[in-house]
PDB file of C-alpha atoms and ligand atoms in Angstrom:
ATOM      1  CA  MET W  19     -24.692 -15.652 -25.861  1.00  0.00           C
ATOM      2  CA  LYS W  20     -23.560 -16.119 -29.465  1.00  0.00           C
ATOM      3  CA  PHE W  21     -25.090 -14.788 -32.696  1.00  0.00           C
ATOM      4  CA  GLU W  22     -24.392 -16.462 -36.048  1.00  0.00           C
ATOM      5  CA  LEU W  23     -25.900 -15.158 -39.274  1.00  0.00           C
ATOM      6  CA  ILE W  24     -27.409 -17.906 -41.448  1.00  0.00           C
ATOM      7  CA  SER W  25     -28.860 -15.810 -44.270  1.00  0.00           C
ATOM      8  CA  LEU W  26     -29.650 -12.173 -44.968  1.00  0.00           C
ATOM      9  CA  GLU W  27     -31.841 -10.581 -47.624  1.00  0.00           C
ATOM     10  CA  GLU W  28     -33.353  -7.091 -47.746  1.00  0.00           C
ATOM     11  CA  ASP W  29     -36.607  -8.093 -46.054  1.00  0.00           C
ATOM     12  CA  ARG W  30     -35.681 -11.327 -44.244  1.00  0.00           C
ATOM     13  CA  ILE W  31     -32.987 -12.579 -41.933  1.00  0.00           C
ATOM     14  CA  ARG W  32     -32.238 -15.931 -40.332  1.00  0.00           C
ATOM     15  CA  PHE W  33     -29.761 -16.379 -37.522  1.00  0.00           C
ATOM     16  CA  LEU W  34     -28.668 -18.806 -34.837  1.00  0.00           C
ATOM     17  CA  LEU W  35     -28.774 -17.716 -31.205  1.00  0.00           C
ATOM     18  CA  SER W  36     -26.732 -19.961 -28.914  1.00  0.00           C
ATOM     19  CA  GLY W  37     -26.467 -19.831 -25.150  1.00  0.00           C
ATOM     20  CA  ALA W  38     -29.824 -18.037 -24.924  1.00  0.00           C
ATOM     21  CA  THR W  39     -33.146 -18.745 -23.245  1.00  0.00           C
ATOM     22  CA  ALA W  40     -36.418 -19.326 -25.073  1.00  0.00           C
ATOM     23  CA  ALA W  41     -37.689 -16.174 -23.335  1.00  0.00           C
ATOM     24  CA  PHE W  42     -34.955 -14.079 -24.964  1.00  0.00           C
ATOM     25  CA  ALA W  43     -35.530 -15.565 -28.451  1.00  0.00           C
ATOM     26  CA  ASN W  44     -39.245 -14.930 -28.012  1.00  0.00           C
ATOM     27  CA  GLY W  45     -38.495 -11.396 -26.780  1.00  0.00           C
ATOM     28  CA  ILE W  46     -36.660 -10.654 -30.047  1.00  0.00           C
ATOM     29  CA  ARG W  47     -39.550 -12.102 -32.038  1.00  0.00           C
ATOM     30  CA  ARG W  48     -42.146 -10.082 -30.158  1.00  0.00           C
ATOM     31  CA  ALA W  49     -40.146  -6.861 -30.268  1.00  0.00           C
ATOM     32  CA  CYS W  50     -39.752  -7.218 -34.057  1.00  0.00           C
ATOM     33  CA  MET W  51     -43.518  -7.515 -34.385  1.00  0.00           C
ATOM     34  CA  SER W  52     -44.743  -4.967 -31.897  1.00  0.00           C
ATOM     35  CA  GLU W  53     -42.046  -2.548 -30.722  1.00  0.00           C
ATOM     36  CA  VAL W  54     -40.143  -1.297 -33.778  1.00  0.00           C
ATOM     37  CA  PRO W  55     -41.703   1.951 -35.064  1.00  0.00           C
ATOM     38  CA  ILE W  56     -42.522   2.452 -38.747  1.00  0.00           C
ATOM     39  CA  LEU W  57     -44.668   4.790 -40.827  1.00  0.00           C
ATOM     40  CA  ALA W  58     -48.171   3.818 -41.965  1.00  0.00           C
ATOM     41  CA  ILE W  59     -51.130   5.723 -43.337  1.00  0.00           C
ATOM     42  CA  ASP W  60     -53.124   6.748 -40.295  1.00  0.00           C
ATOM     43  CA  GLU W  61     -56.060   8.921 -41.351  1.00  0.00           C
ATOM     44  CA  ILE W  62     -57.679   9.723 -44.681  1.00  0.00           C
ATOM     45  CA  SER W  63     -60.250  12.204 -45.994  1.00  0.00           C
ATOM     46  CA  LEU W  64     -62.163  10.912 -48.998  1.00  0.00           C
ATOM     47  CA  TYR W  65     -63.262  13.674 -51.370  1.00  0.00           C
ATOM     48  CA  ASP W  66     -64.481  11.371 -54.106  1.00  0.00           C
ATOM     49  CA  ASN W  67     -64.926   7.634 -54.362  1.00  0.00           C
ATOM     50  CA  THR W  68     -67.094   6.331 -57.163  1.00  0.00           C
ATOM     51  CA  SER W  69     -65.243   2.997 -57.321  1.00  0.00           C
ATOM     52  CA  VAL W  70     -66.870  -0.356 -56.542  1.00  0.00           C
ATOM     53  CA  LEU W  71     -65.250  -0.432 -53.075  1.00  0.00           C
ATOM     54  CA  PHE W  72     -66.698   1.146 -49.948  1.00  0.00           C
ATOM     55  CA  ASP W  73     -64.748   4.022 -48.370  1.00  0.00           C
ATOM     56  CA  GLU W  74     -63.822   1.773 -45.427  1.00  0.00           C
ATOM     57  CA  GLN W  75     -62.316  -0.861 -47.736  1.00  0.00           C
ATOM     58  CA  ILE W  76     -60.208   1.769 -49.491  1.00  0.00           C
ATOM     59  CA  GLY W  77     -59.043   3.069 -46.091  1.00  0.00           C
ATOM     60  CA  LEU W  78     -58.166  -0.430 -44.941  1.00  0.00           C
ATOM     61  CA  ARG W  79     -56.107  -1.118 -48.058  1.00  0.00           C
ATOM     62  CA  LEU W  80     -54.213   2.160 -47.791  1.00  0.00           C
ATOM     63  CA  GLY W  81     -53.442   1.461 -44.137  1.00  0.00           C
ATOM     64  CA  GLU W  82     -51.823  -1.857 -45.053  1.00  0.00           C
ATOM     65  CA  VAL W  83     -49.444  -0.379 -47.663  1.00  0.00           C
ATOM     66  CA  PRO W  84     -45.892  -0.553 -46.207  1.00  0.00           C
ATOM     67  CA  VAL W  85     -44.257   2.874 -46.265  1.00  0.00           C
ATOM     68  CA  VAL W  86     -40.514   3.624 -46.255  1.00  0.00           C
ATOM     69  CA  ALA W  87     -38.963   6.837 -44.954  1.00  0.00           C
ATOM     70  CA  GLU W  88     -35.372   7.949 -45.608  1.00  0.00           C
ATOM     71  CA  ASP W  89     -35.273   9.767 -42.286  1.00  0.00           C
ATOM     72  CA  LEU W  90     -37.551   7.750 -40.032  1.00  0.00           C
ATOM     73  CA  ASP W  91     -35.555   8.802 -36.947  1.00  0.00           C
ATOM     74  CA  GLY W  92     -36.317  12.441 -37.802  1.00  0.00           C
ATOM     75  CA  LEU W  93     -40.026  11.853 -37.188  1.00  0.00           C
ATOM     76  CA  CYS W  94     -41.594  11.660 -33.722  1.00  0.00           C
ATOM     77  CA  ARG W  95     -44.402   9.446 -32.606  1.00  0.00           C
ATOM     78  CA  PRO W  96     -47.443  11.753 -32.195  1.00  0.00           C
ATOM     79  CA  GLU W  97     -47.589  11.235 -28.417  1.00  0.00           C
ATOM     80  CA  ASP W  98     -43.917  12.244 -28.095  1.00  0.00           C
ATOM     81  CA  CYS W  99     -44.124  15.268 -30.419  1.00  0.00           C
ATOM     82  CA  GLN W 100     -43.898  18.857 -29.253  1.00  0.00           C
ATOM     83  CA  CYS W 101     -47.357  19.446 -30.803  1.00  0.00           C
ATOM     84  CA  GLY W 102     -48.793  17.153 -28.140  1.00  0.00           C
ATOM     85  CA  GLY W 103     -50.255  14.809 -30.750  1.00  0.00           C
ATOM     86  CA  ALA W 104     -52.352  17.475 -32.520  1.00  0.00           C
ATOM     87  CA  GLY W 105     -50.395  16.848 -35.748  1.00  0.00           C
ATOM     88  CA  CYS W 106     -47.510  18.782 -37.280  1.00  0.00           C
ATOM     89  CA  PRO W 107     -44.701  18.179 -39.820  1.00  0.00           C
ATOM     90  CA  GLY W 108     -42.631  16.684 -36.978  1.00  0.00           C
ATOM     91  CA  CYS W 109     -45.020  13.748 -36.488  1.00  0.00           C
ATOM     92  CA  ARG W 110     -46.991  13.285 -39.704  1.00  0.00           C
ATOM     93  CA  VAL W 111     -46.392  13.108 -43.455  1.00  0.00           C
ATOM     94  CA  ASP W 112     -49.256  14.209 -45.688  1.00  0.00           C
ATOM     95  CA  PHE W 113     -50.188  12.488 -48.931  1.00  0.00           C
ATOM     96  CA  MET W 114     -52.550  12.894 -51.870  1.00  0.00           C
ATOM     97  CA  LEU W 115     -54.044  10.223 -54.108  1.00  0.00           C
ATOM     98  CA  SER W 116     -56.024  11.266 -57.159  1.00  0.00           C
ATOM     99  CA  SER W 117     -56.971   8.930 -59.984  1.00  0.00           C
ATOM    100  CA  GLU W 118     -59.606   8.534 -62.652  1.00  0.00           C
ATOM    101  CA  GLY W 119     -60.574   5.339 -64.523  1.00  0.00           C
ATOM    102  CA  PRO W 120     -60.305   3.296 -66.488  1.00  0.00           C
ATOM    103  CA  GLY W 121     -57.307   1.709 -64.823  1.00  0.00           C
ATOM    104  CA  THR W 122     -55.916   0.232 -61.636  1.00  0.00           C
ATOM    105  CA  VAL W 123     -54.903   2.451 -58.740  1.00  0.00           C
ATOM    106  CA  PHE W 124     -51.605   1.171 -57.347  1.00  0.00           C
ATOM    107  CA  SER W 125     -49.619   2.044 -54.240  1.00  0.00           C
ATOM    108  CA  GLN W 126     -47.235   4.057 -56.436  1.00  0.00           C
ATOM    109  CA  ASP W 127     -50.080   6.552 -56.976  1.00  0.00           C
ATOM    110  CA  ILE W 128     -49.863   7.620 -53.315  1.00  0.00           C
ATOM    111  CA  GLN W 129     -47.904  10.876 -53.436  1.00  0.00           C
ATOM    112  CA  PHE W 130     -46.352  11.963 -50.145  1.00  0.00           C
ATOM    113  CA  THR W 131     -45.421  15.596 -49.617  1.00  0.00           C
ATOM    114  CA  ASP W 132     -42.008  14.520 -48.267  1.00  0.00           C
ATOM    115  CA  PRO W 133     -39.903  13.256 -51.217  1.00  0.00           C
ATOM    116  CA  GLY W 134     -38.054  10.922 -48.826  1.00  0.00           C
ATOM    117  CA  VAL W 135     -41.259   9.005 -48.046  1.00  0.00           C
ATOM    118  CA  LYS W 136     -42.863   6.508 -50.421  1.00  0.00           C
ATOM    119  CA  PRO W 137     -44.660   3.143 -50.521  1.00  0.00           C
ATOM    120  CA  ALA W 138     -42.212   0.246 -50.111  1.00  0.00           C
ATOM    121  CA  PHE W 139     -43.637  -1.465 -53.214  1.00  0.00           C
ATOM    122  CA  ASP W 140     -45.003   0.229 -56.338  1.00  0.00           C
ATOM    123  CA  LYS W 141     -47.528  -2.286 -57.554  1.00  0.00           C
ATOM    124  CA  ILE W 142     -49.801  -3.057 -54.608  1.00  0.00           C
ATOM    125  CA  PRO W 143     -53.285  -2.779 -56.133  1.00  0.00           C
ATOM    126  CA  ILE W 144     -55.709  -0.510 -54.265  1.00  0.00           C
ATOM    127  CA  VAL W 145     -58.753  -0.620 -56.545  1.00  0.00           C
ATOM    128  CA  VAL W 146     -59.695  -1.060 -60.199  1.00  0.00           C
ATOM    129  CA  LEU W 147     -61.515   1.995 -61.538  1.00  0.00           C
ATOM    130  CA  GLY W 148     -64.021   1.668 -64.377  1.00  0.00           C
ATOM    131  CA  GLU W 149     -64.568   4.271 -67.090  1.00  0.00           C
ATOM    132  CA  GLY W 150     -65.140   7.680 -65.452  1.00  0.00           C
ATOM    133  CA  GLU W 151     -64.841   6.360 -61.871  1.00  0.00           C
ATOM    134  CA  LYS W 152     -62.793   8.541 -59.529  1.00  0.00           C
ATOM    135  CA  LEU W 153     -60.802   8.294 -56.342  1.00  0.00           C
ATOM    136  CA  VAL W 154     -59.609  11.471 -54.620  1.00  0.00           C
ATOM    137  CA  ILE W 155     -58.081  11.158 -51.160  1.00  0.00           C
ATOM    138  CA  GLU W 156     -55.949  13.224 -48.826  1.00  0.00           C
ATOM    139  CA  GLY W 157     -54.470  11.944 -45.620  1.00  0.00           C
ATOM    140  CA  PHE W 158     -51.385  11.485 -43.536  1.00  0.00           C
ATOM    141  CA  ALA W 159     -49.034   8.815 -42.258  1.00  0.00           C
ATOM    142  CA  THR W 160     -47.720   8.637 -38.695  1.00  0.00           C
ATOM    143  CA  LYS W 161     -44.999   6.709 -36.944  1.00  0.00           C
ATOM    144  CA  ARG W 162     -46.188   4.156 -34.412  1.00  0.00           C
ATOM    145  CA  VAL W 163     -45.576   0.546 -33.396  1.00  0.00           C
ATOM    146  CA  GLY W 164     -47.267  -2.785 -34.052  1.00  0.00           C
ATOM    147  CA  LYS W 165     -48.848  -2.977 -30.622  1.00  0.00           C
ATOM    148  CA  ASP W 166     -50.840   0.188 -31.504  1.00  0.00           C
ATOM    149  CA  HIS W 167     -52.285  -1.470 -34.627  1.00  0.00           C
ATOM    150  CA  SER W 168     -51.191  -4.227 -37.006  1.00  0.00           C
ATOM    151  CA  LYS W 169     -50.657  -1.716 -39.836  1.00  0.00           C
ATOM    152  CA  TRP W 170     -47.575  -0.511 -37.945  1.00  0.00           C
ATOM    153  CA  GLN W 171     -46.294  -4.076 -37.550  1.00  0.00           C
ATOM    154  CA  SER W 172     -42.733  -3.941 -38.871  1.00  0.00           C
ATOM    155  CA  GLY W 173     -42.020  -7.674 -38.493  1.00  0.00           C
ATOM    156  CA  THR W 174     -44.608  -9.810 -40.255  1.00  0.00           C
ATOM    157  CA  LEU W 175     -43.459 -13.444 -40.228  1.00  0.00           C
ATOM    158  CA  CYS W 176     -41.336 -13.870 -37.118  1.00  0.00           C
ATOM    159  CA  GLY W 177     -40.603 -17.187 -35.461  1.00  0.00           C
ATOM    160  CA  TYR W 178     -37.995 -19.385 -33.852  1.00  0.00           C
ATOM    161  CA  LYS W 179     -37.354 -23.038 -33.171  1.00  0.00           C
ATOM    162  CA  ASN W 180     -34.831 -24.970 -31.134  1.00  0.00           C
ATOM    163  CA  LEU W 181     -31.756 -26.069 -33.029  1.00  0.00           C
ATOM    164  CA  PRO W 182     -32.268 -29.812 -33.648  1.00  0.00           C
ATOM    165  CA  SER W 183     -29.677 -32.447 -32.763  1.00  0.00           C
ATOM    166  CA  ILE W 184     -29.862 -35.693 -34.760  1.00  0.00           C
ATOM    167  CA  GLU W 185     -27.783 -38.724 -33.827  1.00  0.00           C
ATOM    168  CA  ILE W 186     -28.066 -41.920 -35.825  1.00  0.00           C
ATOM    169  CA  GLY W 187     -26.904 -45.172 -34.207  1.00  0.00           C
ATOM    170  CA  ALA W 188     -26.566 -48.653 -35.746  1.00  0.00           C
ATOM    171  CA  CYS W 189     -28.367 -47.932 -39.022  1.00  0.00           C
ATOM    172  CA  ASP W 190     -29.279 -50.927 -41.239  1.00  0.00           C
ATOM    173  CA  GLY W 191     -29.488 -48.751 -44.346  1.00  0.00           C
ATOM    174  CA  CYS W 192     -33.197 -49.329 -45.127  1.00  0.00           C
ATOM    175  CA  GLY W 193     -33.558 -45.705 -46.317  1.00  0.00           C
ATOM    176  CA  LYS W 194     -37.080 -45.240 -44.961  1.00  0.00           C
ATOM    177  CA  CYS W 195     -36.184 -42.139 -42.923  1.00  0.00           C
ATOM    178  CA  VAL W 196     -34.701 -40.467 -46.021  1.00  0.00           C
ATOM    179  CA  GLU W 197     -37.883 -41.139 -47.980  1.00  0.00           C
ATOM    180  CA  VAL W 198     -40.205 -39.796 -45.284  1.00  0.00           C
ATOM    181  CA  CYS W 199     -38.277 -36.609 -44.380  1.00  0.00           C
ATOM    182  CA  PRO W 200     -40.243 -33.685 -45.873  1.00  0.00           C
ATOM    183  CA  ARG W 201     -37.265 -31.304 -45.681  1.00  0.00           C
ATOM    184  CA  ASN W 202     -34.513 -33.423 -47.233  1.00  0.00           C
ATOM    185  CA  VAL W 203     -32.460 -33.264 -44.060  1.00  0.00           C
ATOM    186  CA  LEU W 204     -31.418 -36.917 -44.277  1.00  0.00           C
ATOM    187  CA  VAL W 205     -29.402 -38.601 -47.033  1.00  0.00           C
ATOM    188  CA  MET W 206     -27.925 -42.048 -47.545  1.00  0.00           C
ATOM    189  CA  ASP W 207     -24.155 -42.046 -47.366  1.00  0.00           C
ATOM    190  CA  GLU W 208     -22.168 -45.259 -47.803  1.00  0.00           C
ATOM    191  CA  GLY W 209     -25.164 -47.379 -46.823  1.00  0.00           C
ATOM    192  CA  ARG W 210     -26.065 -45.374 -43.727  1.00  0.00           C
ATOM    193  CA  ALA W 211     -28.491 -42.538 -43.059  1.00  0.00           C
ATOM    194  CA  LYS W 212     -26.805 -39.245 -42.349  1.00  0.00           C
ATOM    195  CA  ALA W 213     -28.152 -35.826 -41.291  1.00  0.00           C
ATOM    196  CA  THR W 214     -27.022 -32.960 -43.550  1.00  0.00           C
ATOM    197  CA  ASN W 215     -28.734 -29.559 -43.607  1.00  0.00           C
ATOM    198  CA  ILE W 216     -29.842 -29.818 -40.006  1.00  0.00           C
ATOM    199  CA  LEU W 217     -31.035 -26.184 -39.809  1.00  0.00           C
ATOM    200  CA  GLU W 218     -33.947 -27.172 -42.056  1.00  0.00           C
ATOM    201  CA  CYS W 219     -35.164 -29.910 -39.691  1.00  0.00           C
ATOM    202  CA  SER W 220     -38.594 -29.032 -38.254  1.00  0.00           C
ATOM    203  CA  LEU W 221     -38.367 -31.622 -35.434  1.00  0.00           C
ATOM    204  CA  CYS W 222     -41.473 -33.309 -36.883  1.00  0.00           C
ATOM    205  CA  LYS W 223     -40.174 -36.764 -35.781  1.00  0.00           C
ATOM    206  CA  LEU W 224     -41.476 -38.530 -38.893  1.00  0.00           C
ATOM    207  CA  CYS W 225     -38.043 -40.119 -39.315  1.00  0.00           C
ATOM    208  CA  VAL W 226     -38.065 -41.383 -35.718  1.00  0.00           C
ATOM    209  CA  ASP W 227     -41.496 -42.965 -36.200  1.00  0.00           C
ATOM    210  CA  GLU W 228     -40.443 -44.567 -39.481  1.00  0.00           C
ATOM    211  CA  CYS W 229     -37.199 -46.108 -38.214  1.00  0.00           C
ATOM    212  CA  GLU W 230     -38.071 -49.678 -37.192  1.00  0.00           C
ATOM    213  CA  ALA W 231     -34.568 -50.187 -35.798  1.00  0.00           C
ATOM    214  CA  GLY W 232     -35.191 -47.236 -33.449  1.00  0.00           C
ATOM    215  CA  VAL W 233     -31.708 -45.806 -33.915  1.00  0.00           C
ATOM    216  CA  ILE W 234     -32.546 -42.154 -34.564  1.00  0.00           C
ATOM    217  CA  LYS W 235     -32.152 -39.894 -31.551  1.00  0.00           C
ATOM    218  CA  LEU W 236     -33.739 -36.518 -32.191  1.00  0.00           C
ATOM    219  CA  THR W 237     -33.506 -33.841 -29.505  1.00  0.00           C
ATOM    220  CA  PRO W 238     -33.896 -30.062 -29.395  1.00  0.00           C
ATOM    221  CA  VAL W 239     -30.819 -28.173 -28.213  1.00  0.00           C
ATOM    222  CA  LEU W 240     -32.449 -26.310 -25.368  1.00  0.00           C
ATOM    223  CA  ASP W 241     -30.271 -23.184 -25.387  1.00  0.00           C
ATOM    224  CA  SER W 242     -29.925 -22.716 -29.175  1.00  0.00           C
ATOM    225  CA  PHE W 243     -32.538 -21.214 -31.480  1.00  0.00           C
ATOM    226  CA  VAL W 244     -32.911 -20.730 -35.201  1.00  0.00           C
ATOM    227  CA  VAL W 245     -34.679 -17.361 -35.489  1.00  0.00           C
ATOM    228  CA  SER W 246     -36.402 -16.296 -38.726  1.00  0.00           C
ATOM    229  CA  ILE W 247     -37.587 -12.724 -39.139  1.00  0.00           C
ATOM    230  CA  GLU W 248     -39.374 -11.297 -42.172  1.00  0.00           C
ATOM    231  CA  GLY W 249     -40.262  -7.617 -42.379  1.00  0.00           C
ATOM    232  CA  SER W 250     -43.138  -5.821 -44.090  1.00  0.00           C
ATOM    233  CA  GLY W 251     -40.716  -3.862 -46.287  1.00  0.00           C
ATOM    234  CA  SER W 252     -40.829  -0.650 -44.259  1.00  0.00           C
ATOM    235  CA  VAL W 253     -37.397  -1.197 -42.690  1.00  0.00           C
ATOM    236  CA  PRO W 254     -34.622  -3.590 -43.813  1.00  0.00           C
ATOM    237  CA  ALA W 255     -34.586  -6.879 -41.874  1.00  0.00           C
ATOM    238  CA  LYS W 256     -31.125  -6.203 -40.433  1.00  0.00           C
ATOM    239  CA  GLN W 257     -32.265  -2.848 -39.036  1.00  0.00           C
ATOM    240  CA  LEU W 258     -35.471  -4.452 -37.759  1.00  0.00           C
ATOM    241  CA  VAL W 259     -33.602  -6.969 -35.598  1.00  0.00           C
ATOM    242  CA  ALA W 260     -31.086  -4.342 -34.423  1.00  0.00           C
ATOM    243  CA  SER W 261     -33.939  -2.009 -33.385  1.00  0.00           C
ATOM    244  CA  ALA W 262     -35.758  -4.851 -31.617  1.00  0.00           C
ATOM    245  CA  ALA W 263     -32.601  -5.753 -29.664  1.00  0.00           C
ATOM    246  CA  GLU W 264     -32.107  -2.084 -28.789  1.00  0.00           C
ATOM    247  CA  GLU W 265     -35.690  -1.894 -27.498  1.00  0.00           C
ATOM    248  CA  ILE W 266     -35.090  -4.919 -25.256  1.00  0.00           C
ATOM    249  CA  ARG W 267     -31.841  -3.339 -23.989  1.00  0.00           C
ATOM    250  CA  LYS W 268     -33.668  -0.083 -23.120  1.00  0.00           C
ATOM    251  CA  ARG W 269     -36.346  -1.959 -21.220  1.00  0.00           C
ATOM    252  CA  ALA W 270     -33.800  -3.998 -19.301  1.00  0.00           C
ATOM    253  CA  GLU W 271     -32.036  -0.768 -18.308  1.00  0.00           C
ATOM    254  CA  ASP W 272     -35.358   0.781 -17.229  1.00  0.00           C
ATOM    255  CA  LEU W 273     -36.119  -2.269 -15.127  1.00  0.00           C
ATOM    256  CA  ASP W 274     -32.631  -2.145 -13.628  1.00  0.00           C
ATOM    257  CA  ALA W 275     -33.075   1.517 -12.704  1.00  0.00           C
ATOM    258  CA  LYS W 276     -36.488   0.895 -11.139  1.00  0.00           C
ATOM    259  CA  LEU W 277     -35.200  -2.047  -9.124  1.00  0.00           C
ATOM    260  CA  ALA W 278     -32.262   0.096  -7.944  1.00  0.00           C
ATOM    261  CA  GLU W 279     -34.744   2.732  -6.723  1.00  0.00           C
ATOM    262  CA  LEU W 280     -36.577   0.101  -4.672  1.00  0.00           C
ATOM    263  CA  SER W 281     -33.487  -1.352  -3.040  1.00  0.00           C
TER     264      SER W 281
HETATM  265  S1  SF4 D  20     -37.561 -34.591 -37.657  1.00  0.00           S
HETATM  266 FE1  SF4 D  20     -38.696 -34.336 -39.575  1.00  0.00          FE
HETATM  267  S2  SF4 D  20     -37.605 -32.759 -40.683  1.00  0.00           S
HETATM  268 FE2  SF4 D  20     -36.231 -33.464 -39.055  1.00  0.00          FE
HETATM  269  S3  SF4 D  20     -34.970 -35.019 -40.030  1.00  0.00           S
HETATM  270 FE3  SF4 D  20     -36.695 -36.086 -39.105  1.00  0.00          FE
HETATM  271  S4  SF4 D  20     -38.261 -36.200 -40.703  1.00  0.00           S
HETATM  272 FE4  SF4 D  20     -36.728 -34.703 -41.368  1.00  0.00          FE
HETATM  273  S1  SF4 D  21     -34.904 -45.643 -41.005  1.00  0.00           S
HETATM  274 FE1  SF4 D  21     -33.398 -46.087 -39.393  1.00  0.00          FE
HETATM  275  S2  SF4 D  21     -32.395 -47.942 -40.080  1.00  0.00           S
HETATM  276 FE2  SF4 D  21     -33.453 -47.102 -41.870  1.00  0.00          FE
HETATM  277  S3  SF4 D  21     -31.936 -45.796 -42.880  1.00  0.00           S
HETATM  278 FE3  SF4 D  21     -33.018 -44.496 -41.469  1.00  0.00          FE
HETATM  279  S4  SF4 D  21     -31.816 -44.564 -39.577  1.00  0.00           S
HETATM  280 FE4  SF4 D  21     -31.139 -46.256 -40.827  1.00  0.00          FE
HETATM  281 ZN1   ZN D  22     -46.384  16.857 -34.036  1.00  0.00          ZN
END
């Protein structure tokens, strides 16, 4: 199997997996979405809420705020903690949110007791408070995974497609395929159509349908995948994919060990 990086930003990564199965590419995608642990606000106690939003709506919005932790590995998941899940500094991070209108309450107003923990983005609006309206909340964040609840989903937009292969035969230079391609994959070059940025091709086949000469051969490369992963902001995209791959490795080893016990 071969891994080639196509692009990398803080919260998104795109790479080419060659010599892999669709099951493995899908395994990476699924692990990014549901198996990589992150912090999210878990429970809240509302002491005052005179805003226009119901308590439940405030709770929902707080739960969806991505949270970053400098030492995420130093925190346990509640079920793995020595406290047995009752709650202690080893498995939860407390926060306070206190605001009075007029003004907008933003994610940056969530103050965690651990200085190494904070919302991933400062300006996520929680609620607009009118004159004299108040919001006073205490609560805590815990570390869990996306399969527990979507608020712990570390990978948000995760997908893959087969690498396309485009071969163009005896082209008459009509240019119709270039006009119809929505992703600017095809260009005219010396009177012939030519495929350029092939990674952008969505395999929509519009060019094939448009070519009256029938000379475009479009096929998916069955063992190569363009994988795109975008994170919520809680962990960098590079770390997200590395953690997902590590999770798959651990499971494969577990399976190996169990099969060895049976044989
Ligand atoms: S399959 Fe679609 S995206 Fe790909 S080259 Fe043809 S028209 Fe463009
Ligand atoms: S539609 Fe077919 S014949 Fe026309 S430019 Fe494209 S490949 Fe060539
Ligand atoms: Zn604990």
